[in-house]
Short mmCIF file of C-alpha atoms and ligand atoms in Angstrom, two decimals:
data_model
loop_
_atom_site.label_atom_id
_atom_site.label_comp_id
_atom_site.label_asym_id
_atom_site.label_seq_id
_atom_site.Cartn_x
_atom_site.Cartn_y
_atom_site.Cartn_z
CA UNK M 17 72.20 113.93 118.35
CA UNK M 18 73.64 112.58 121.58
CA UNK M 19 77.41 110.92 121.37
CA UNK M 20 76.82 107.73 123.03
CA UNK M 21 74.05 105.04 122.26
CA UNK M 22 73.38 103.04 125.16
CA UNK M 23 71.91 99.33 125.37
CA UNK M 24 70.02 98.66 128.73
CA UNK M 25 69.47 94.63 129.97
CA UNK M 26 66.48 94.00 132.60
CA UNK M 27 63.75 96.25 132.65
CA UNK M 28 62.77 95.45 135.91
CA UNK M 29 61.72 97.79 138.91
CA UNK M 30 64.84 99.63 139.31
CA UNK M 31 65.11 100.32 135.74
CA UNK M 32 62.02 102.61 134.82
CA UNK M 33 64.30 105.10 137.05
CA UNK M 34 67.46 104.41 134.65
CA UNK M 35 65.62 104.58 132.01
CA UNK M 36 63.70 107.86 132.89
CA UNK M 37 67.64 109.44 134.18
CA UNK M 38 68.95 108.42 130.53
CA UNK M 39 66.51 110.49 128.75
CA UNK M 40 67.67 113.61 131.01
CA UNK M 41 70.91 113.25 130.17
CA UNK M 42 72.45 115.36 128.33
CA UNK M 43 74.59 113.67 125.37
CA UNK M 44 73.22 109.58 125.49
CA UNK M 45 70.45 107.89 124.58
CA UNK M 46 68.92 104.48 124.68
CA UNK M 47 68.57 102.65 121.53
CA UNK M 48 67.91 99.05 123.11
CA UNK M 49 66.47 96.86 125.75
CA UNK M 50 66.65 93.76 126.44
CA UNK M 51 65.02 91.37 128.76
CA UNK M 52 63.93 87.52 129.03
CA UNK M 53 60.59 88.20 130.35
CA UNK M 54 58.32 89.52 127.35
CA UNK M 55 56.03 91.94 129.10
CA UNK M 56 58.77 93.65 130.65
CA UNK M 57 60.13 94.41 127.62
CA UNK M 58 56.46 95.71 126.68
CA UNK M 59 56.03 97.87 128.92
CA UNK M 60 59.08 99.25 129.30
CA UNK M 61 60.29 99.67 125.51
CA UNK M 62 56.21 101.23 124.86
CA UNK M 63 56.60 103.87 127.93
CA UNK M 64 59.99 105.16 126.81
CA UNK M 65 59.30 104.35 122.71
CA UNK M 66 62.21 101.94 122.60
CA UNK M 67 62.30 99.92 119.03
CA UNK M 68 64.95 97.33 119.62
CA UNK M 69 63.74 95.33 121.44
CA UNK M 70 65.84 91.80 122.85
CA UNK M 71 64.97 88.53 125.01
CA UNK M 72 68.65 87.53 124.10
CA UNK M 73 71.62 89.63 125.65
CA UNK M 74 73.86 87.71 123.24
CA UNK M 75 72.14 88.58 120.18
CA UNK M 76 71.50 92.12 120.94
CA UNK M 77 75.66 92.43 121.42
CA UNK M 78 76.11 90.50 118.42
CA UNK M 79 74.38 92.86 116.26
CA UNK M 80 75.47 96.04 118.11
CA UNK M 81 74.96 99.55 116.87
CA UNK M 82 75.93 100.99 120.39
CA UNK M 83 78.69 102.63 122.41
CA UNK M 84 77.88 100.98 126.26
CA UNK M 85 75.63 98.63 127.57
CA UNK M 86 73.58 99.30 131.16
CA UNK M 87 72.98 96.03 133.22
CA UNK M 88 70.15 96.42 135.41
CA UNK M 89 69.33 92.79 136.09
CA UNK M 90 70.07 90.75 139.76
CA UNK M 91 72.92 90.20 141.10
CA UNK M 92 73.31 86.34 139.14
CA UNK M 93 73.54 87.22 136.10
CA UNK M 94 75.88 89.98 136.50
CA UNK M 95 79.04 88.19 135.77
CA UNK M 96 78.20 86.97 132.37
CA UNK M 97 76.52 89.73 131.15
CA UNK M 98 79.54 91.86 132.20
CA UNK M 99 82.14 89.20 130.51
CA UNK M 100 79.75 89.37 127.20
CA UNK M 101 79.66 92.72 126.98
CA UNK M 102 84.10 92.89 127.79
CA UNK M 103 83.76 90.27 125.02
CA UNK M 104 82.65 92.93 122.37
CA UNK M 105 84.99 96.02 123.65
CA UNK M 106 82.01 97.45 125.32
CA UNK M 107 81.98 99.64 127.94
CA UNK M 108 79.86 98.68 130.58
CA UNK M 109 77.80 99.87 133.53
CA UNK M 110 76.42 96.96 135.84
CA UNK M 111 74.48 97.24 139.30
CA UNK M 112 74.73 96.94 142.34
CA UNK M 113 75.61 94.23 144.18
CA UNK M 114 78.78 94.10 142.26
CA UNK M 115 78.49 90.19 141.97
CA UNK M 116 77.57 86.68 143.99
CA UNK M 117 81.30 86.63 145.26
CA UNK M 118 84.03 88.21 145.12
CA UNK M 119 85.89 86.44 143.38
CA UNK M 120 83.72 86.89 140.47
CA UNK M 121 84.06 90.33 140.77
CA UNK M 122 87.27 89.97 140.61
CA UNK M 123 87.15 88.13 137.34
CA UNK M 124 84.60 90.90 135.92
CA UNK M 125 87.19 93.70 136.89
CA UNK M 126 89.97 91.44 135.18
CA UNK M 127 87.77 91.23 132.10
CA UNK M 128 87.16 94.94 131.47
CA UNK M 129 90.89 95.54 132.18
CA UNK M 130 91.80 92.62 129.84
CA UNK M 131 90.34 94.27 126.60
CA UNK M 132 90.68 98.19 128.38
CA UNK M 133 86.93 99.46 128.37
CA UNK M 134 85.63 101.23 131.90
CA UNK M 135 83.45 99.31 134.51
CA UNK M 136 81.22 101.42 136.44
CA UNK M 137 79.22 99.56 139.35
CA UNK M 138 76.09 101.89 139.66
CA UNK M 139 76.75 102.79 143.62
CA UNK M 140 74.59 105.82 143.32
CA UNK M 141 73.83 106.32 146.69
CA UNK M 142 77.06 108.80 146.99
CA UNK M 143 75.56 110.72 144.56
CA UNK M 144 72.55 111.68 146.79
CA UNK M 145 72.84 115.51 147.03
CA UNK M 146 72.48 115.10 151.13
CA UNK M 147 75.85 112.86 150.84
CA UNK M 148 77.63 115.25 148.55
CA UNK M 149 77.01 117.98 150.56
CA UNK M 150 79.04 116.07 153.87
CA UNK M 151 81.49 115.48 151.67
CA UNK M 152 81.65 118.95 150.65
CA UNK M 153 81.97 120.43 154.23
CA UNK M 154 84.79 118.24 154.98
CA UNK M 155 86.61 119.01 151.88
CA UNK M 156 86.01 122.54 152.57
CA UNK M 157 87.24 121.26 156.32
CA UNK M 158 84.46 122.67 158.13
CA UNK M 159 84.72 120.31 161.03
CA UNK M 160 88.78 119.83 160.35
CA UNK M 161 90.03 116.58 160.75
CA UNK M 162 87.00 113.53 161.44
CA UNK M 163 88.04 110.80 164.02
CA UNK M 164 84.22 108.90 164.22
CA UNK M 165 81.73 108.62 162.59
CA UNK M 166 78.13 107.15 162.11
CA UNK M 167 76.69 105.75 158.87
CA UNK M 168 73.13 104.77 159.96
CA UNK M 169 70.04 103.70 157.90
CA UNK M 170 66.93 102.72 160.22
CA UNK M 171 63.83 101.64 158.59
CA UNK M 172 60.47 99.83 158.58
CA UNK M 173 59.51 100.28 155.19
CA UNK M 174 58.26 97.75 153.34
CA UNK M 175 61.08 97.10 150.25
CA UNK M 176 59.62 93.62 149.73
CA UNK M 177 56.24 94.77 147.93
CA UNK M 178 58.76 96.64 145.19
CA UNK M 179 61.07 93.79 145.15
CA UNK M 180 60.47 90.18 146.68
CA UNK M 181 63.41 88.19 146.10
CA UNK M 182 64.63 90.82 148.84
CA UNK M 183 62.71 88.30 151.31
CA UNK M 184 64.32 85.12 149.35
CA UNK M 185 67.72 85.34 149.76
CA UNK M 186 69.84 83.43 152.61
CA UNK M 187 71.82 87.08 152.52
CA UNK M 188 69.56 90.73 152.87
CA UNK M 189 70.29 93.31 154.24
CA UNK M 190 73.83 94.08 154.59
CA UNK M 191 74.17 92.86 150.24
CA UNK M 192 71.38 95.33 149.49
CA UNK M 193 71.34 98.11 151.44
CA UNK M 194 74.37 97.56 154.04
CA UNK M 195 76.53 97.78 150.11
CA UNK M 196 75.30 101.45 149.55
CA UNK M 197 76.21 102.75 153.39
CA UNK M 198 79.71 101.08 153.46
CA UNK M 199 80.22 102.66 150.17
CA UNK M 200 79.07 106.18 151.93
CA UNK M 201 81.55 105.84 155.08
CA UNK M 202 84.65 104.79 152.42
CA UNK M 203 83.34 107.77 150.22
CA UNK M 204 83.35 109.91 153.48
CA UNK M 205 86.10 108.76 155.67
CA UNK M 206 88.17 106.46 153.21
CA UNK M 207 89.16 102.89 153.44
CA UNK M 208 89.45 100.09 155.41
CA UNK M 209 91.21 98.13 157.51
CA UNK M 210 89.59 95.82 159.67
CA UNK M 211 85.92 95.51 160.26
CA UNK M 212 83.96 93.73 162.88
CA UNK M 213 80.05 92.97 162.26
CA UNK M 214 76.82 91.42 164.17
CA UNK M 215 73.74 90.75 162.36
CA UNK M 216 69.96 89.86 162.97
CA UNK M 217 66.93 88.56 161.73
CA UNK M 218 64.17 90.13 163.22
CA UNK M 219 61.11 89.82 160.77
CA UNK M 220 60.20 85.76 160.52
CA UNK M 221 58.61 86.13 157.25
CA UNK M 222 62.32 86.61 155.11
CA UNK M 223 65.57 84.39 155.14
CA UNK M 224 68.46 87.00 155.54
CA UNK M 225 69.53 89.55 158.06
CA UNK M 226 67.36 92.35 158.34
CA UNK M 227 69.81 94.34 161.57
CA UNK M 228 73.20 94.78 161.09
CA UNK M 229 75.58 96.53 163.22
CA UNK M 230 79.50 96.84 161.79
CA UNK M 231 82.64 98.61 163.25
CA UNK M 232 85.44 99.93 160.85
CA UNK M 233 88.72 101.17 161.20
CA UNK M 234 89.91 103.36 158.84
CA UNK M 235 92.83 103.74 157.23
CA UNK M 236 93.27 107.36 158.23
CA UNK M 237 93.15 106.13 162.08
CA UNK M 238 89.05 106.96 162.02
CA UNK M 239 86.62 105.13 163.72
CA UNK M 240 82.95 104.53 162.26
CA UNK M 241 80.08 102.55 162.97
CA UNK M 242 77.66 101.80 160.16
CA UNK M 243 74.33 100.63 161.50
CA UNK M 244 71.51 99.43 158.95
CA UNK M 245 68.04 98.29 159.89
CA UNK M 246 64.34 96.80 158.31
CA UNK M 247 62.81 96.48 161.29
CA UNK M 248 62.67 99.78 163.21
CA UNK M 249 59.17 101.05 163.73
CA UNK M 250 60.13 105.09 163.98
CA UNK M 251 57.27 107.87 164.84
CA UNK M 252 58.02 109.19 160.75
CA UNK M 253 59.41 106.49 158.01
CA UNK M 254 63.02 108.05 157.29
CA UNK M 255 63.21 105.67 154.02
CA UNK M 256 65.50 106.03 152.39
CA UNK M 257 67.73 108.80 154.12
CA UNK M 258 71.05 107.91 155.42
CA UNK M 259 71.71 109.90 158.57
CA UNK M 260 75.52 110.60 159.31
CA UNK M 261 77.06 111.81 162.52
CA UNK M 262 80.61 112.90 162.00
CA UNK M 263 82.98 114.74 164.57
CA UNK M 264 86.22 116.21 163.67
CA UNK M 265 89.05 118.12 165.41
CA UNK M 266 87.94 121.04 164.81
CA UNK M 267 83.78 120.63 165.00
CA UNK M 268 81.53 118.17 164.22
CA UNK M 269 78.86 117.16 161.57
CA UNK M 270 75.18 116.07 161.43
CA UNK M 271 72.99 114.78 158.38
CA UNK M 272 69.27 114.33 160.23
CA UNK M 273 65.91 112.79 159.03
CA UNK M 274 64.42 115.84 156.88
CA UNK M 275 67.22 116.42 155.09
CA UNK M 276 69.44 118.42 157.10
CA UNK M 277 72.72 119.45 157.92
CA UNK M 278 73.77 120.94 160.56
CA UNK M 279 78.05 121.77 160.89
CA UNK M 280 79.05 123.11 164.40
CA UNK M 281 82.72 124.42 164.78
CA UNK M 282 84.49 127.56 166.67
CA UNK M 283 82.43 129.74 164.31
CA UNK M 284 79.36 128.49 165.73
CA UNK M 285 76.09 126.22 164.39
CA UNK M 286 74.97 126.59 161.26
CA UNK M 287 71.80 124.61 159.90
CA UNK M 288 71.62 123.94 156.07
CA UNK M 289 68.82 122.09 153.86
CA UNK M 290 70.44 119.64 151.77
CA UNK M 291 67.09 117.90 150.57
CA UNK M 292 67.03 116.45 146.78
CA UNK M 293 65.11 117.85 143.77
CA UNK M 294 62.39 116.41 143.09
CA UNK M 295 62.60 115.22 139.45
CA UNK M 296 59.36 115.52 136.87
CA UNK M 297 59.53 111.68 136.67
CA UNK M 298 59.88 111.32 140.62
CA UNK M 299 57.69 110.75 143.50
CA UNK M 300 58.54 110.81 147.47
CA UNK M 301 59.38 108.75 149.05
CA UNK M 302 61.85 107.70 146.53
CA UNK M 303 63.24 110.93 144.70
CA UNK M 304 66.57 111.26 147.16
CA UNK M 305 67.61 108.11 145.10
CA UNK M 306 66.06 109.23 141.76
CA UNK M 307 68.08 111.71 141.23
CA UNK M 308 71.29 110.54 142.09
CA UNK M 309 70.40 108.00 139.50
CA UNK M 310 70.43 110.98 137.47
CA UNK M 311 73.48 112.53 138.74
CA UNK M 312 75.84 108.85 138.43
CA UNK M 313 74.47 108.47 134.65
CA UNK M 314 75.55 112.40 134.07
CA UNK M 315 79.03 111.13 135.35
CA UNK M 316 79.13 108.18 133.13
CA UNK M 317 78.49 110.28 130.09
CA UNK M 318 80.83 112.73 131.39
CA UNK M 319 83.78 109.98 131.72
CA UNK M 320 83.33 108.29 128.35
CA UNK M 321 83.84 111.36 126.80
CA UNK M 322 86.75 112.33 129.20
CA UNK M 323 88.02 108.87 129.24
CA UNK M 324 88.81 109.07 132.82
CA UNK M 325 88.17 106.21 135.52
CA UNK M 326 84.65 107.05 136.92
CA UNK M 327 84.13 107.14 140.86
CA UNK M 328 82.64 103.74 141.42
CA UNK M 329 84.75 102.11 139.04
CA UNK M 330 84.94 97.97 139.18
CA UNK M 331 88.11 98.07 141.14
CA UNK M 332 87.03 101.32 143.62
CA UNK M 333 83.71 99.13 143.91
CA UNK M 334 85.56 95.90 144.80
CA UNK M 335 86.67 97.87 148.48
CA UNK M 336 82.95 98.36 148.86
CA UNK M 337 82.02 94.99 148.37
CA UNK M 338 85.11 93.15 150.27
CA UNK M 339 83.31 94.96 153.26
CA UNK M 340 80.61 93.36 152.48
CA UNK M 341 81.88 89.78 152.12
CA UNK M 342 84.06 90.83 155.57
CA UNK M 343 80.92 91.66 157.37
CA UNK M 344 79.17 88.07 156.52
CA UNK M 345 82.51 86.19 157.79
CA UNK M 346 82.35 88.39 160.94
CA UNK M 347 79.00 87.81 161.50
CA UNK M 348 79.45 84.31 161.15
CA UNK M 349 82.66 83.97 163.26
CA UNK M 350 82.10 86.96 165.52
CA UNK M 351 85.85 87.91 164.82
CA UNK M 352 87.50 90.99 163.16
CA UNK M 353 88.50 90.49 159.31
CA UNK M 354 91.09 92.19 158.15
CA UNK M 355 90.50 93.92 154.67
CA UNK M 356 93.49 94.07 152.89
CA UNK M 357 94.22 90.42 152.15
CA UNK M 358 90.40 90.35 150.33
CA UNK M 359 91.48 93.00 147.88
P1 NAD V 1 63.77 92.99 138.95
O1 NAD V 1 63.74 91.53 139.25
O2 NAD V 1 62.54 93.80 139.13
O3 NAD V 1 64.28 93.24 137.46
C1 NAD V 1 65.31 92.50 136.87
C2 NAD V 1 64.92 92.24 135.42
O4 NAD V 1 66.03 91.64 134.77
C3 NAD V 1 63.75 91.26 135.28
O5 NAD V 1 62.74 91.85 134.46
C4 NAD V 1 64.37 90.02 134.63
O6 NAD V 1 63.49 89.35 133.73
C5 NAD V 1 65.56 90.62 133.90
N1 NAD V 1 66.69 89.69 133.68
C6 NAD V 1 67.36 88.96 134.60
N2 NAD V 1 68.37 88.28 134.02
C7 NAD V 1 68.36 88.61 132.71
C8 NAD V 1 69.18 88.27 131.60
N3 NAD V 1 70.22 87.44 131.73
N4 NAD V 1 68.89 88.78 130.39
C9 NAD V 1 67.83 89.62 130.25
N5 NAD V 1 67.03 90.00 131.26
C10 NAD V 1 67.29 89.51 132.48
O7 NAD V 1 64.97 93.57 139.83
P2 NAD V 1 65.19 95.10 140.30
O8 NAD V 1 64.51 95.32 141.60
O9 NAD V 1 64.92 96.01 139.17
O10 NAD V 1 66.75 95.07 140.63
C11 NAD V 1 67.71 95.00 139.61
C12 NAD V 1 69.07 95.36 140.22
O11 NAD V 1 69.01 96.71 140.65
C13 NAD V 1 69.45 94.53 141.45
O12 NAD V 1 70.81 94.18 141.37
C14 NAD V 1 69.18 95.46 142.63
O13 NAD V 1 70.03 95.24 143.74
C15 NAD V 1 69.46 96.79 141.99
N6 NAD V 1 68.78 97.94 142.64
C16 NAD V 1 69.53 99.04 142.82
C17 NAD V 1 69.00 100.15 143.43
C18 NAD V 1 69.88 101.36 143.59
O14 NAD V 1 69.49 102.35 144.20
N7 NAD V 1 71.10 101.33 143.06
C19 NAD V 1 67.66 100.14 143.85
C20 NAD V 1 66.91 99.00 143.62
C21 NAD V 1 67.48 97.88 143.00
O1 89V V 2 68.83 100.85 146.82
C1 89V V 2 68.57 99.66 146.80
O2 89V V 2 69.42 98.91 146.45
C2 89V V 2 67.18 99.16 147.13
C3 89V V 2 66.66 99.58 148.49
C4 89V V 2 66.81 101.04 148.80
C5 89V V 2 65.20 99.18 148.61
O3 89V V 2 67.38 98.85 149.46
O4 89V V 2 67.15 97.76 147.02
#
């Protein structure tokens, strides 16, 4: 019998794929759902054979019989489920975006702290095998030390058919997908300093940004530009690949479309293929995410066990999304925000 019983809230589109990851990992299960919208909670407690069944996150707390909760809902309810959950000592995974503001993620962090239970924001996109494996080559400093670098995520697929209030929101693309590649270049060439950002809408049919275009400084004295796009019609749909250009002092780097890596230093070129398994419960397009779905879930299980502070804890996630919040204001003022006084 696994060690940890989970509880998962919104079984929305994202879900099915955290709910399909928990059953392949090894030592936790889910033992109940919860959401306010009926057939939801049909269809996804019938595909995965789930008997508890909640419309009422409160309730389901108050009568417990679990070790963690998952929150898989949008970003507004996010705060309050994560406060309810600190409320009962449970430890508590919530996604991504962290929160509306930051300042209520500040209060969720404090919250968790308050009553000492681990926050994990699930940032899986780190977990992609393609980003692991740059990481890899410069811990194993294949291309010595990096001074630039490109985080870039081009695309003209159509995210709004999966999930429309991605077209409602005054804020798009830099709070949904912008989040995950900021995350990559702190997770690849650490934090922040000062960041300066331009945006765009292109597409007249949504509210928010769908082109942004941000400049960081690093802490380490790096340089990166992190460039994310809806609206670029390419001759083959990258979705969802994150290409990365990185050069060092001693080589340099390149994750391209297809899923490969290609490391150049005195030795000479060498090409590798870094593409993801494809899962049983996966399908292309989307299986690069899948399974680091998979893979951040493993790492959950593997830290509540441990007891050790997971990667994208609530307070490494909070540098992540002070980016974020710094890119809007730089956007809007077309001046550079400094990063420390967020945090
Ligand atoms: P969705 O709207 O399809 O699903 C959300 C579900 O939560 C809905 O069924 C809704 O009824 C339910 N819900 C909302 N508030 C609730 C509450 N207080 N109590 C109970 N149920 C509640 O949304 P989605 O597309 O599945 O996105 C969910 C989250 O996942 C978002 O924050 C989104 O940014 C994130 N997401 C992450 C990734 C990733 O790779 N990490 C990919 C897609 C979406
Ligand atoms: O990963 C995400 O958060 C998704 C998508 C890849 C479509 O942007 O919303």
């Amino acid at each position: 019998m696994p060690s940890f019983r989970g509880a998962l809230i919104g079984c929305g589109f994202f879900a099915v794929n955290q709910m399909h990851a928990w059953q392949d990992v090894e030592d936790a299960e889910i033992v109940a759902i919860c959401d306010r919208d009926p057939e939801r909670l049909r269809i996804v407690g019938d595909q995965f054979g789930i008997a508890r069944r909640y419309s009422d996150a409160a309730q389901m707390m108050a009568d417990g019989g679990f070790d963690f909760v998952d929150i898989a809902t949008t970003v507004n309810s996010h705060r309050a489920l994560v406060e309810m959950a600190a409320s009962h000592s449970l430890p508590v995974i919530c996604q991504k975006p962290f929160a509306p503001t930051l300042r209520d993620a500040k209060a969720m962090v404090a919250a968790c702290e308050a009553v000492a239970v681990p926050l994990m924001i699930h940032e899986n996109f780190r977990w992609q095998t393609p980003i692991q494996a740059v990481r890899k080559a410069l811990e194993t400093a294949q291309i010595g030390t990096p001074f630039w670098g490109r985080f870039s995520f081009r695309s003209g697929y159509d995210v709004f058919s999966g999930q429309p209030y991605l077209a409602e929101g005054a804020r798009f693309i830099i709070e949904d997908l912008g989040i995950h590649t900021l995350d990559i270049a702190r997770y690849i060439l650490g934090d922040v300093t000062t960041l300066t950002a331009r945006t765009k809408r292109v597409n007249p049919a949504i509210k928010g940004e769908d082109v942004a275009t941000i400049l960081l400084d690093h802490e380490n004295g790096a340089t990166s530009v992190v460039d994310v796009s809806y609206a670029t019609k390419a001759s083959v749909e990258p979705f969802p690949e994150t290409l990365i250009e990185l050069d060092g002092t001693e080589g340099s780097l390149r994750l391209m479309q297809g899923y490969r890596l290609e490391i150049t230093n005195a030795s000479g070129t060498e090409i590798h293929d870094v593409s993801p398994t494809l899962l049983p419960w996966a399908s292309r397009p989307w299986h690069n995410i899948q399974e680091s779905v998979l893979a951040i879930q493993q790492h959950w299980t593997e830290r509540l066990a441990s007891g050790a502070e997971t990667s994208t804890s609530g307070a490494d996630n909070l540098k992540t999304f002070a980016l974020v919040e710094a890119a809007y204001e730089s956007a809007a003022t077309l001046q550079p925000v400094a990063i420390g006084p967020l945090i």
